[in-house]
Coordinates of C-alpha atoms in Angstrom, one line a residue:
Chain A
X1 CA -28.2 31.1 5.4
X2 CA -25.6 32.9 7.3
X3 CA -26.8 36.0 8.0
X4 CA -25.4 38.6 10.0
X5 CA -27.3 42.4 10.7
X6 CA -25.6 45.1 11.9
X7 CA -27.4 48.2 13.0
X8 CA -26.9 51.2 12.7
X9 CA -25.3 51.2 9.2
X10 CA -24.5 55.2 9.8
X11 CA -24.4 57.0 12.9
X12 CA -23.4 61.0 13.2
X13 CA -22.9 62.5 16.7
X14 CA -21.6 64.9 18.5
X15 CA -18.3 64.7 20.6
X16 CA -18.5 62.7 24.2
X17 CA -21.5 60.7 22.6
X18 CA -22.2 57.2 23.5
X19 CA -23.1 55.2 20.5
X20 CA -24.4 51.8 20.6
X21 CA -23.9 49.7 18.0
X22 CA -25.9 45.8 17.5
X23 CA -24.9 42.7 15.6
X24 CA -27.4 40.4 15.3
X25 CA -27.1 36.4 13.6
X26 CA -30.7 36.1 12.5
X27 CA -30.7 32.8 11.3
X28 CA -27.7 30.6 13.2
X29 CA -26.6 30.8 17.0
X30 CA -23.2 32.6 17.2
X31 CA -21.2 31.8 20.5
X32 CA -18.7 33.8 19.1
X33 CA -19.0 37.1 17.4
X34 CA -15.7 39.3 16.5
X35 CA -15.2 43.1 16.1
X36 CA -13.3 44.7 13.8
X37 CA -12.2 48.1 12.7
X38 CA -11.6 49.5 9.4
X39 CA -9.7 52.6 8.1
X40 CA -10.0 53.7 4.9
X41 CA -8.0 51.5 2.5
X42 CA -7.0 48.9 5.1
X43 CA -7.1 45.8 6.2
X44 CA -9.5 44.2 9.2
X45 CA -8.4 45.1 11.9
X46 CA -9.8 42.9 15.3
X47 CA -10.9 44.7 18.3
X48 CA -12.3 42.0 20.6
X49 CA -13.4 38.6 20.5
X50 CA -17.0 38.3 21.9
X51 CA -18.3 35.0 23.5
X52 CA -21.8 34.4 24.5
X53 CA -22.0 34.9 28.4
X54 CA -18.5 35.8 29.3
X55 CA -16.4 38.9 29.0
X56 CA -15.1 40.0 25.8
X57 CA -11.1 39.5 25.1
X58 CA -9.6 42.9 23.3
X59 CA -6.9 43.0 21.1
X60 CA -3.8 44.6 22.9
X61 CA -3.9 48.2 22.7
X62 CA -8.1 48.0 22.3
X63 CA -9.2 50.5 25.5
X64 CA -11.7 48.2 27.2
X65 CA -13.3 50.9 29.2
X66 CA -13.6 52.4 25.7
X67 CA -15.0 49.9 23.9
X68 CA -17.5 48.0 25.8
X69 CA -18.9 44.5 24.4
X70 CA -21.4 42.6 25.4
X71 CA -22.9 39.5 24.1
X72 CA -25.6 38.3 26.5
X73 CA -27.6 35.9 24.2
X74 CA -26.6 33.6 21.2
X75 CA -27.9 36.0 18.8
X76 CA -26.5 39.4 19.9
X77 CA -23.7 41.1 20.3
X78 CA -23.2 45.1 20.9
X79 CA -20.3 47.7 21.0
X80 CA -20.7 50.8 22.8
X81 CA -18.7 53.6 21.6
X82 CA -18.2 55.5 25.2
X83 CA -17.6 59.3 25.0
X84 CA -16.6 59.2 21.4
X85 CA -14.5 61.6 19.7
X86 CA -13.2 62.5 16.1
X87 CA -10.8 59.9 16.3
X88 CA -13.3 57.1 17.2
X89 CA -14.5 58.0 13.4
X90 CA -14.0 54.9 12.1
X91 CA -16.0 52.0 9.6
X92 CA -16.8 49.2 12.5
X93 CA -17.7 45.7 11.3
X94 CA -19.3 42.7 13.1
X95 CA -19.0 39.0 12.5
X96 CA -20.1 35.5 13.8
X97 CA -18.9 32.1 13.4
X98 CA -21.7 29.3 12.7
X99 CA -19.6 26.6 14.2
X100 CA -17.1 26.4 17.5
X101 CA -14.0 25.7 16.3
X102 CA -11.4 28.2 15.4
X103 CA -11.3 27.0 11.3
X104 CA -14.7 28.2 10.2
X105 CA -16.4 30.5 8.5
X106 CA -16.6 34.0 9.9
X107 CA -20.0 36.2 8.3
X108 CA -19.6 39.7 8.3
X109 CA -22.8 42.4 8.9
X110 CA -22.7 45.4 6.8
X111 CA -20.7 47.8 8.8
X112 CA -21.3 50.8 10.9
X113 CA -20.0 54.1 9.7
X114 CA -19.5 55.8 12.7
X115 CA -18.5 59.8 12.2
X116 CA -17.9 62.1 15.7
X117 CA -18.0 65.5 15.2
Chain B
X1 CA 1.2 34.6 16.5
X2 CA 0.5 34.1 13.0
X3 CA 1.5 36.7 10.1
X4 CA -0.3 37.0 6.9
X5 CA 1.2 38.5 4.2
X6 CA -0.2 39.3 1.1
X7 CA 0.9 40.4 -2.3
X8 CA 0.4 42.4 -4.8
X9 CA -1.6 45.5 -3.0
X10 CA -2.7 46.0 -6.2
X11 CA -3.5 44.5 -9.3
X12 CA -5.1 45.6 -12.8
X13 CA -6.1 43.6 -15.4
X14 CA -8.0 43.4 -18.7
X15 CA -11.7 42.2 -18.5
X16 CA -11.0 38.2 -19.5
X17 CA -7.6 38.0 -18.0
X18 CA -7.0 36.3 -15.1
X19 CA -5.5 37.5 -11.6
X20 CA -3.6 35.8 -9.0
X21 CA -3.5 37.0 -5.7
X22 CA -0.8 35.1 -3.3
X23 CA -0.9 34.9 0.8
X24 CA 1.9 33.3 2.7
X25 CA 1.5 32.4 6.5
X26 CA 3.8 31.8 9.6
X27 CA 2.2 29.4 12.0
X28 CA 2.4 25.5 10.9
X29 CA -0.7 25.2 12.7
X30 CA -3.2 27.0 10.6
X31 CA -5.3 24.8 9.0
X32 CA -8.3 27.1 7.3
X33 CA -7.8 29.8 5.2
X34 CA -10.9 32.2 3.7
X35 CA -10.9 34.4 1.1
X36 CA -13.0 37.6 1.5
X37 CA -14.1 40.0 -1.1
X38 CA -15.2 43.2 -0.1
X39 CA -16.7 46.0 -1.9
X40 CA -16.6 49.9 -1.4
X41 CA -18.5 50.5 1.6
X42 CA -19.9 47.1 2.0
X43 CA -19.6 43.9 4.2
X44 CA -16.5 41.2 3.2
X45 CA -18.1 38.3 1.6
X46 CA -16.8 34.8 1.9
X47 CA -15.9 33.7 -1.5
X48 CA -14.0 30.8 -1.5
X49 CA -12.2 28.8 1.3
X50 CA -10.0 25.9 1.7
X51 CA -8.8 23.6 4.5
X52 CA -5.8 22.0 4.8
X53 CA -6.7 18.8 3.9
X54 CA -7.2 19.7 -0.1
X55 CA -4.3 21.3 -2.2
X56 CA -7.1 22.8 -4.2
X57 CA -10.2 24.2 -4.5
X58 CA -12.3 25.4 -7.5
X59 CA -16.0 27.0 -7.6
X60 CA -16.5 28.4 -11.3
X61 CA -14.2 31.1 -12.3
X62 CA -12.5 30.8 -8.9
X63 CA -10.3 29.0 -7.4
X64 CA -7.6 28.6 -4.6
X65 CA -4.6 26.4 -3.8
X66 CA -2.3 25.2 -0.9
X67 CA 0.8 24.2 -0.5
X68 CA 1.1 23.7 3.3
X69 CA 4.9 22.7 2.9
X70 CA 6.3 26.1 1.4
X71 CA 3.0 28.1 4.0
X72 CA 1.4 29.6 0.7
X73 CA -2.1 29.9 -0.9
X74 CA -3.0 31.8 -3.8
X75 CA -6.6 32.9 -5.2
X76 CA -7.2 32.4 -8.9
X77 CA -10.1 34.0 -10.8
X78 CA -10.3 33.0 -14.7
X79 CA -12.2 35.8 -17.2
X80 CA -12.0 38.5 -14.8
X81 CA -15.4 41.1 -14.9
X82 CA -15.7 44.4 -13.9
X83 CA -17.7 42.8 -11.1
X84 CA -15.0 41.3 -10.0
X85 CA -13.3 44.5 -9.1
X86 CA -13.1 44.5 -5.5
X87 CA -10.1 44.8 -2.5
X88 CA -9.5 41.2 -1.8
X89 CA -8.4 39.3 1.6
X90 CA -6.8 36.4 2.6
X91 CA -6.9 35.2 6.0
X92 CA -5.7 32.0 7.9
X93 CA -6.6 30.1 11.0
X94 CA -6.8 26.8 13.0
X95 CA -8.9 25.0 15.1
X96 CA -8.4 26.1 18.3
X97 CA -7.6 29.8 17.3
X98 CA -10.5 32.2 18.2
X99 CA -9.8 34.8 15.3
X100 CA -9.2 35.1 11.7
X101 CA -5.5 36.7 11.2
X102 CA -6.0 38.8 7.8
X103 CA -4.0 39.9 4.9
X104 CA -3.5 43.2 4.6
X105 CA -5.7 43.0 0.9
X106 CA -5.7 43.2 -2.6
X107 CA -7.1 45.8 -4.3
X108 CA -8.2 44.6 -8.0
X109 CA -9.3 46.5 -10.9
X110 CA -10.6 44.5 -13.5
X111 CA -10.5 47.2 -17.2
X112 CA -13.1 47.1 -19.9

């Protein structure tokens, strides 16, 4: 049980590219999902905090205009990548929380390796 | 806000040794802390977690302790594999807190 998909796993595209990516809970309702960003050798780092019919919260620093999140059903969740560019190049990983409280298990999807030329 | 810290950044050990991997935390509050393992180019996987109601936790090889009065939790794994090299995280949180704070990881090597 538990699971979390994340599509695409690896996206290539050209500079000022929109990329969309999804995060899906396929078998548990997720009110909230999180997004994080990883560099190579690094820890999780959390963009935004995504609840189920309300606006995202970003991480200070996190360029909402940027990084636009939206969760409009229990199940799904998406970041869109707007204009990217070779410093957007980045591992970006989903997760969702099976319960409400703050002190339970986050499951991760597989990652999207996203690479702007 | 809460500070994980994590230690060492890496670790080596002979296949059948075991490893420690020790967190500390900063906020009093935090009540729930995962450990995630996370493979080259895949998705961290919940291994072990442990609230603060326990001092200890053991599933198999693994295990983790708390002590909530000193802020510290450690992961154990007894007769390390060469599966079990992987970059490990710690992470705490309570229950009102949205988020997961991580560690910044431990990358283990486990030698044949």
């Amino acid at each position: 049980g538990a699971v979390v998909s994340q599509h695409p796993s690896w996206v290539i595209c050209k500079s000022g590219t929109s990329v969309k990516i999804e995060c899906r809970s396929l078998d548990f309702q997720a009110t909230t999902m999180f997004w994080y960003r990883q560099f190579p050798k690094q820890s999780l780092m959390l963009m935004a905090t995504s609840n189920e019919g309300s606006k995202a919260t970003y991480e200070q620093g996190v360029e909402k205009d940027k990084f636009l999140i939206n969760h409009a059903s229990l199940t799904l969740s998406t970041l869109t990548v707007t204009s990217a560019h070779p410093e957007d190049s980045s591992f970006y990983i989903c997760s969702a929380r099976t319960g409400g409280m703050g002190n339970q298990p986050q499951h991760f999807g597989d990652g999207t390796r996203l690479s702007i030329l | 806000g809460e500070n994980v810290e994590q230690h060492p950044s890496t670790l080596s050990v002979q296949e059948g040794d075991s490893a420690v991997i020790k967190c500390t935390y900063s906020d009093s509050a935090s009540n729930y802390f995962p450990w995630y393992k996370q493979e080259l180019g895949k998705r961290p996987q919940l291994i072990i977690d442990i609230r603060s109601n326990v001092g200890e936790k053991k599933d198999q090889r693994i295990a983790v302790t708390l002590n909530k009065t000193a802020k510290h939790f450690s992961l154990h794994i007894t007769e390390t594999q060469p599966e079990d090299s992987a970059v490990y995280f710690c992470a705490a949180s309570h229950n009102y807190g949205q988020n997961f704070v991580f560690g910044p990881g431990t990358r283990l090597s486990v030698l044949p």
